[in-house]
Amino acid sequence: MLAVHLVSFYFSKLQEDPTKKVDRFLHAMRLNDDQICEISARFLAEMRKGLSSESNAAAAVKMLPTHVRSTPDGSEKGQFLALDLGGSKFKVLQVKVREGVGIRKGEVEMEEKIYPMPTELRTGTGAELFDHVSECLKEFLHEKKIDTKKKHPLAFTFSFPCEQPSLDQGFLLSWCKNFRVRGLQGKDVVRTLRDAISRAGEMDMEVLAMVNDTVATMMTCGFDDPYCEVGLIIGTGTNACYMEDMRHVDLIEGDEGRMCINTEWAGFGDDGALNDFTTEFDREVDAASSNPGKQVFEKMVSGMYLGELVRLVVLKMAKLGKLFDGHVSDALRTKGKITTADVAAMEEYRNGLKNTKDILMHLGLSPSHDDCIAVQHVSTIVSFRSSNLVAAGLSAILTRIRQNRNLRVLRVTVGVDGTVYKTHPQYPKRLHKVVRRLLPECHVRFVLSDSGSSKGAALVSAVAQRLTSQSRKVDEILSNFKLSEEQQQLVKDRMRAGLEAGLRSQGPFTIKMLPSFIFHKPNGKEHGKFLALDLGGTNFRALLVRFKKQKSRIYHKIYTIPLEIMQGTGEELFDHLAQCVCDFLDYMGVKNARLPTGFTFSFPCEQTAIDTGKLVTWTKGFNATDCEGHDVVGLLREAIKRRNDFDLDIVALINDTVGTMMSCAYEDPRCEIGLIAGTGTNLCYMEELKNIKKLHQKSGTAEKDQETPEVENGKETDRETRRSNMCINTEWGGLGDDGSLDNIITAFDTEVDQNSVNPGKQRFEKLTSGMYLGEIVRQVLLDLTRRGLLFRGHISECLKKPGIFETRYLSQIESDHLALLQVRSVLQKLGLDSTCHDSIIVKQVCGAVSRRAAQLCGAGMAAVVDKIRQNRGLDHLNITVGVDGALYKLHPHFSQILQETVKVLAPQCDVTFFPSEEGSGKGAALVAAVARQNQEMLT
């Protein structure tokens, strides 16, 4: 009895587990995670290669732009006809998107008819093929009683590789799926379709869009799921598409938004990138195909080839005696005898083994139980490898999307279609599991497409119509901000008239043209130590500036002005400033030196001398009592006197615009204009004394100074040292307060003005300065959202808040190198759930508002430089403008547009723009230095 058991045990060991036998035989097809990741990395590299214009020609993965720029947002509607050509059958459809009674929101209603595609047409001429398509279309119209006299939008699904220069053009690259139609390769198939429709007659069709089945699948799923941005086909063939950032698509001009890219990933490996993963069976399938060396990835993955791969493996194992006791039937030797449908049947959960036995017996084989287990396992390995390869490619696509958008976690939906995915019992589960294991940072949902290739083409057309209509309406609204050259010239003329009126002080004038009593610019001979004080906001700065041999060295300290001081009494405010100055003098060790001091006080003041200025009104949140109408220099001197522990020689009071001009003039003697383009806007320039009539009216001394040359050592001084000019602080922000700009002021500007603290005042400033541009943008965004053109018509509570859209956002949003990432980030901060096209529109709005602001400043500047040129009787003027302000310095396009506008409107002036550094501080010190220099000359 023991001997019998030993013999039984011995033979049981000889009988090997059939699955292990197959595992060893097909070890090269069994991919582990490291291998899948390596394939994914290679595919990612191929994607980059295909997107680049430099390497696309040599790329195996063509990455074809489709000109589909948006997935559905749910607002699409209309009736469309659709053609679906991509295999052995051809379909004509009528698609109603949100049309008809009783259709639920978001639903698409379709009527379709399938027409046969005779074999002879698949190998005939292009004209024959499309004549057949057109006749089928005409028959469909008559059968469905569709008005043939009416113009119908037509969508065309054409599931063959095409290069698309536009949405309604497609040049055939190559045939596949057993089509070999003559005379079409390299031709525009849409044009061929149009010609065929024309020949058929009795139809008026507008072909809006041509897409392939992959794109159509993505669009179909995207209609119900806004996160769907990937389309995947795993059927007779295989392909994938996804929404790529336009900045990476070299083959198409423009970098705004996204575009669907048809990867044509079937060609992955055609350049040898998969050689170390292909097996002898793959090479045999490829050699026997109609396109050897092409579509390598597809031949390892798709339904057209999976059954043949299984047949070749089973045949080889049988020949080696590993199956069927070495018996090989004629049917097993015959190509195509095992289909992909057979593969799916073999892997059914309950009936898989029975199905396997039936299939093998049908092939004239007599399989044992172990043979059936082994063949079923062959089928599993071949199909599992397919799902692993698809997972590798899909992982690369999802990784790219996540990296493009700089997301830590990506939420995305993949729309899927194809017979393998739909009919293979295990395939979807395997694919999902591997993708989620490889990409734990991606939350991936897979959605099975319903009539994707047909419905999707109609949706592409619907989206195209929506975007066109949306773009037209947005352009119409933003056209209010576009200034023609004639309008810019008109602003220049009105600015010039305003300057002249302000100098005369006659009649109504809105540009104040305030004398600064600064007659000279720096000449480079300034030397010594000077103190500068700068109050212009919530911070107060004290600076010690040393000038020596046309160089300067600056030491400074910043002090905060508490809110209770800003809004307390004037005495408290100026006592606080005096305390800060005392601290700074102690800090610098110059407390006992009575230094010449320039005081930059950036609030509206009426000056009667260089060191005297009465505060007209507080701005910027200040509201200290007993200051308005008082000399601010006197208030500071009184505060210093109350301390009685230091003294200052305050020789000049200036604003930040004058400080900017003086600071830049120290570096460039041609600088005679100062411009501030920041939170506020203002300009100053050197005007001839004889033109300042208001000064002459107040005192005859200025005219006398202008006429009588100064004498130094018995000799007349040169023009630069005579009092022939004075710096004028224009306060040009008031242009338009008299209604002179009403023809360019929009309803959005009016809304901003009415909600401001000074309605009807500073109209030019409210069109051009950083304090208001963000609010103008917010008003436009509100209007577009109310019209349903933005944010799906939903107005967030955040967007309703005045001032929430800060002007700094314009600079961030319009920054070229950040594309749309920064736009989405800003909108997310504002609680706005934006699509890619929302971001594009927001960027357009910001661009329209900031461009107008720059052009208006440029028109104003052109008026000033032309006035200076004409004052001097010159045919051509060379002049420098000192500039400061965050809008000019930080906005990516403001400065360039401003300069271009000046060139156009003042062609006889060569204007150089010199960005100021430390303008308000260093400039005040320079004014003090120049004033001291003049005093020394007079003594």
PDB file of N, CA and C in Angstrom, residues 167-206:
ATOM      1  N   LEU A 167     -10.750  73.282 -37.412  1.00  0.00           N
ATOM      2  CA  LEU A 167     -11.769  72.339 -36.967  1.00  0.00           C
ATOM      3  C   LEU A 167     -12.527  71.724 -38.140  1.00  0.00           C
ATOM      4  N   ASP A 168     -12.647  72.473 -39.239  1.00  0.00           N
ATOM      5  CA  ASP A 168     -13.410  71.978 -40.384  1.00  0.00           C
ATOM      6  C   ASP A 168     -12.513  71.604 -41.569  1.00  0.00           C
ATOM      7  N   GLN A 169     -11.282  71.209 -41.262  1.00  0.00           N
ATOM      8  CA  GLN A 169     -10.371  70.697 -42.280  1.00  0.00           C
ATOM      9  C   GLN A 169      -9.662  69.465 -41.722  1.00  0.00           C
ATOM     10  N   GLY A 170      -9.356  68.502 -42.603  1.00  0.00           N
ATOM     11  CA  GLY A 170      -8.631  67.318 -42.156  1.00  0.00           C
ATOM     12  C   GLY A 170      -7.954  66.633 -43.319  1.00  0.00           C
ATOM     13  N   PHE A 171      -6.630  66.631 -43.294  1.00  0.00           N
ATOM     14  CA  PHE A 171      -5.851  66.020 -44.373  1.00  0.00           C
ATOM     15  C   PHE A 171      -5.450  64.606 -43.949  1.00  0.00           C
ATOM     16  N   LEU A 172      -5.904  63.632 -44.699  1.00  0.00           N
ATOM     17  CA  LEU A 172      -5.692  62.224 -44.357  1.00  0.00           C
ATOM     18  C   LEU A 172      -4.210  61.880 -44.380  1.00  0.00           C
ATOM     19  N   LEU A 173      -3.742  61.323 -43.262  1.00  0.00           N
ATOM     20  CA  LEU A 173      -2.342  60.900 -43.176  1.00  0.00           C
ATOM     21  C   LEU A 173      -2.167  59.470 -43.657  1.00  0.00           C
ATOM     22  N   SER A 174      -3.050  58.596 -43.247  1.00  0.00           N
ATOM     23  CA  SER A 174      -2.938  57.185 -43.659  1.00  0.00           C
ATOM     24  C   SER A 174      -4.256  56.480 -43.387  1.00  0.00           C
ATOM     25  N   TRP A 175      -4.482  55.385 -44.110  1.00  0.00           N
ATOM     26  CA  TRP A 175      -5.658  54.549 -43.871  1.00  0.00           C
ATOM     27  C   TRP A 175      -5.329  53.470 -42.849  1.00  0.00           C
ATOM     28  N   CYS A 176      -6.335  52.935 -42.208  1.00  0.00           N
ATOM     29  CA  CYS A 176      -6.198  51.786 -41.316  1.00  0.00           C
ATOM     30  C   CYS A 176      -7.535  51.055 -41.332  1.00  0.00           C
ATOM     31  N   LYS A 177      -7.687  50.048 -40.498  1.00  0.00           N
ATOM     32  CA  LYS A 177      -8.939  49.283 -40.372  1.00  0.00           C
ATOM     33  C   LYS A 177      -9.397  48.690 -41.713  1.00  0.00           C
ATOM     34  N   ASN A 178      -8.425  48.245 -42.506  1.00  0.00           N
ATOM     35  CA  ASN A 178      -8.702  47.573 -43.793  1.00  0.00           C
ATOM     36  C   ASN A 178      -9.280  48.501 -44.865  1.00  0.00           C
ATOM     37  N   PHE A 179      -9.190  49.808 -44.648  1.00  0.00           N
ATOM     38  CA  PHE A 179      -9.556  50.753 -45.708  1.00  0.00           C
ATOM     39  C   PHE A 179      -8.305  51.059 -46.541  1.00  0.00           C
ATOM     40  N   ARG A 180      -8.468  51.078 -47.851  1.00  0.00           N
ATOM     41  CA  ARG A 180      -7.368  51.416 -48.750  1.00  0.00           C
ATOM     42  C   ARG A 180      -7.922  52.238 -49.920  1.00  0.00           C
ATOM     43  N   VAL A 181      -8.677  53.259 -49.606  1.00  0.00           N
ATOM     44  CA  VAL A 181      -9.312  54.074 -50.642  1.00  0.00           C
ATOM     45  C   VAL A 181      -8.247  54.884 -51.379  1.00  0.00           C
ATOM     46  N   ARG A 182      -8.360  54.904 -52.686  1.00  0.00           N
ATOM     47  CA  ARG A 182      -7.332  55.542 -53.518  1.00  0.00           C
ATOM     48  C   ARG A 182      -7.618  57.034 -53.710  1.00  0.00           C
ATOM     49  N   GLY A 183      -6.536  57.796 -53.804  1.00  0.00           N
ATOM     50  CA  GLY A 183      -6.645  59.208 -54.178  1.00  0.00           C
ATOM     51  C   GLY A 183      -7.031  60.157 -53.069  1.00  0.00           C
ATOM     52  N   LEU A 184      -7.026  59.706 -51.807  1.00  0.00           N
ATOM     53  CA  LEU A 184      -7.417  60.595 -50.702  1.00  0.00           C
ATOM     54  C   LEU A 184      -6.272  60.940 -49.759  1.00  0.00           C
ATOM     55  N   GLN A 185      -5.259  60.118 -49.702  1.00  0.00           N
ATOM     56  CA  GLN A 185      -4.167  60.356 -48.763  1.00  0.00           C
ATOM     57  C   GLN A 185      -3.505  61.699 -49.079  1.00  0.00           C
ATOM     58  N   GLY A 186      -3.360  62.529 -48.062  1.00  0.00           N
ATOM     59  CA  GLY A 186      -2.799  63.867 -48.250  1.00  0.00           C
ATOM     60  C   GLY A 186      -3.829  64.905 -48.664  1.00  0.00           C
ATOM     61  N   LYS A 187      -5.089  64.492 -48.879  1.00  0.00           N
ATOM     62  CA  LYS A 187      -6.149  65.399 -49.313  1.00  0.00           C
ATOM     63  C   LYS A 187      -7.049  65.778 -48.123  1.00  0.00           C
ATOM     64  N   ASP A 188      -7.739  66.919 -48.260  1.00  0.00           N
ATOM     65  CA  ASP A 188      -8.685  67.374 -47.244  1.00  0.00           C
ATOM     66  C   ASP A 188      -9.986  66.599 -47.409  1.00  0.00           C
ATOM     67  N   VAL A 189     -10.288  65.706 -46.467  1.00  0.00           N
ATOM     68  CA  VAL A 189     -11.477  64.863 -46.595  1.00  0.00           C
ATOM     69  C   VAL A 189     -12.759  65.676 -46.414  1.00  0.00           C
ATOM     70  N   VAL A 190     -12.691  66.786 -45.689  1.00  0.00           N
ATOM     71  CA  VAL A 190     -13.881  67.629 -45.531  1.00  0.00           C
ATOM     72  C   VAL A 190     -14.226  68.281 -46.864  1.00  0.00           C
ATOM     73  N   ARG A 191     -13.220  68.759 -47.575  1.00  0.00           N
ATOM     74  CA  ARG A 191     -13.458  69.321 -48.907  1.00  0.00           C
ATOM     75  C   ARG A 191     -14.040  68.256 -49.838  1.00  0.00           C
ATOM     76  N   THR A 192     -13.499  67.034 -49.732  1.00  0.00           N
ATOM     77  CA  THR A 192     -14.012  65.936 -50.553  1.00  0.00           C
ATOM     78  C   THR A 192     -15.479  65.651 -50.235  1.00  0.00           C
ATOM     79  N   LEU A 193     -15.822  65.700 -48.940  1.00  0.00           N
ATOM     80  CA  LEU A 193     -17.220  65.504 -48.525  1.00  0.00           C
ATOM     81  C   LEU A 193     -18.104  66.622 -49.068  1.00  0.00           C
ATOM     82  N   ARG A 194     -17.654  67.861 -48.949  1.00  0.00           N
ATOM     83  CA  ARG A 194     -18.444  68.994 -49.454  1.00  0.00           C
ATOM     84  C   ARG A 194     -18.697  68.862 -50.960  1.00  0.00           C
ATOM     85  N   ASP A 195     -17.650  68.479 -51.681  1.00  0.00           N
ATOM     86  CA  ASP A 195     -17.791  68.319 -53.134  1.00  0.00           C
ATOM     87  C   ASP A 195     -18.822  67.231 -53.456  1.00  0.00           C
ATOM     88  N   ALA A 196     -18.783  66.126 -52.691  1.00  0.00           N
ATOM     89  CA  ALA A 196     -19.716  65.027 -52.925  1.00  0.00           C
ATOM     90  C   ALA A 196     -21.146  65.455 -52.607  1.00  0.00           C
ATOM     91  N   ILE A 197     -21.340  66.221 -51.531  1.00  0.00           N
ATOM     92  CA  ILE A 197     -22.673  66.729 -51.182  1.00  0.00           C
ATOM     93  C   ILE A 197     -23.184  67.647 -52.292  1.00  0.00           C
ATOM     94  N   SER A 198     -22.292  68.446 -52.831  1.00  0.00           N
ATOM     95  CA  SER A 198     -22.672  69.338 -53.918  1.00  0.00           C
ATOM     96  C   SER A 198     -23.104  68.553 -55.153  1.00  0.00           C
ATOM     97  N   ARG A 199     -22.384  67.476 -55.447  1.00  0.00           N
ATOM     98  CA  ARG A 199     -22.741  66.642 -56.601  1.00  0.00           C
ATOM     99  C   ARG A 199     -24.098  65.967 -56.389  1.00  0.00           C
ATOM    100  N   ALA A 200     -24.360  65.571 -55.143  1.00  0.00           N
ATOM    101  CA  ALA A 200     -25.627  64.877 -54.857  1.00  0.00           C
ATOM    102  C   ALA A 200     -26.821  65.812 -55.010  1.00  0.00           C
ATOM    103  N   GLY A 201     -26.625  67.096 -54.698  1.00  0.00           N
ATOM    104  CA  GLY A 201     -27.694  68.071 -54.867  1.00  0.00           C
ATOM    105  C   GLY A 201     -28.777  67.936 -53.816  1.00  0.00           C
ATOM    106  N   GLU A 202     -29.727  68.892 -53.827  1.00  0.00           N
ATOM    107  CA  GLU A 202     -30.906  68.897 -52.954  1.00  0.00           C
ATOM    108  C   GLU A 202     -30.562  69.006 -51.470  1.00  0.00           C
ATOM    109  N   MET A 203     -29.342  69.427 -51.135  1.00  0.00           N
ATOM    110  CA  MET A 203     -28.958  69.562 -49.720  1.00  0.00           C
ATOM    111  C   MET A 203     -28.140  70.836 -49.536  1.00  0.00           C
ATOM    112  N   ASP A 204     -28.342  71.487 -48.392  1.00  0.00           N
ATOM    113  CA  ASP A 204     -27.542  72.657 -48.027  1.00  0.00           C
ATOM    114  C   ASP A 204     -26.917  72.380 -46.665  1.00  0.00           C
ATOM    115  N   MET A 205     -25.652  71.995 -46.686  1.00  0.00           N
ATOM    116  CA  MET A 205     -24.976  71.568 -45.459  1.00  0.00           C
ATOM    117  C   MET A 205     -23.793  72.487 -45.139  1.00  0.00           C
ATOM    118  N   GLU A 206     -23.659  72.814 -43.856  1.00  0.00           N
ATOM    119  CA  GLU A 206     -22.483  73.543 -43.378  1.00  0.00           C
ATOM    120  C   GLU A 206     -21.688  72.609 -42.474  1.00  0.00           C
TER     121      GLU A 206
END
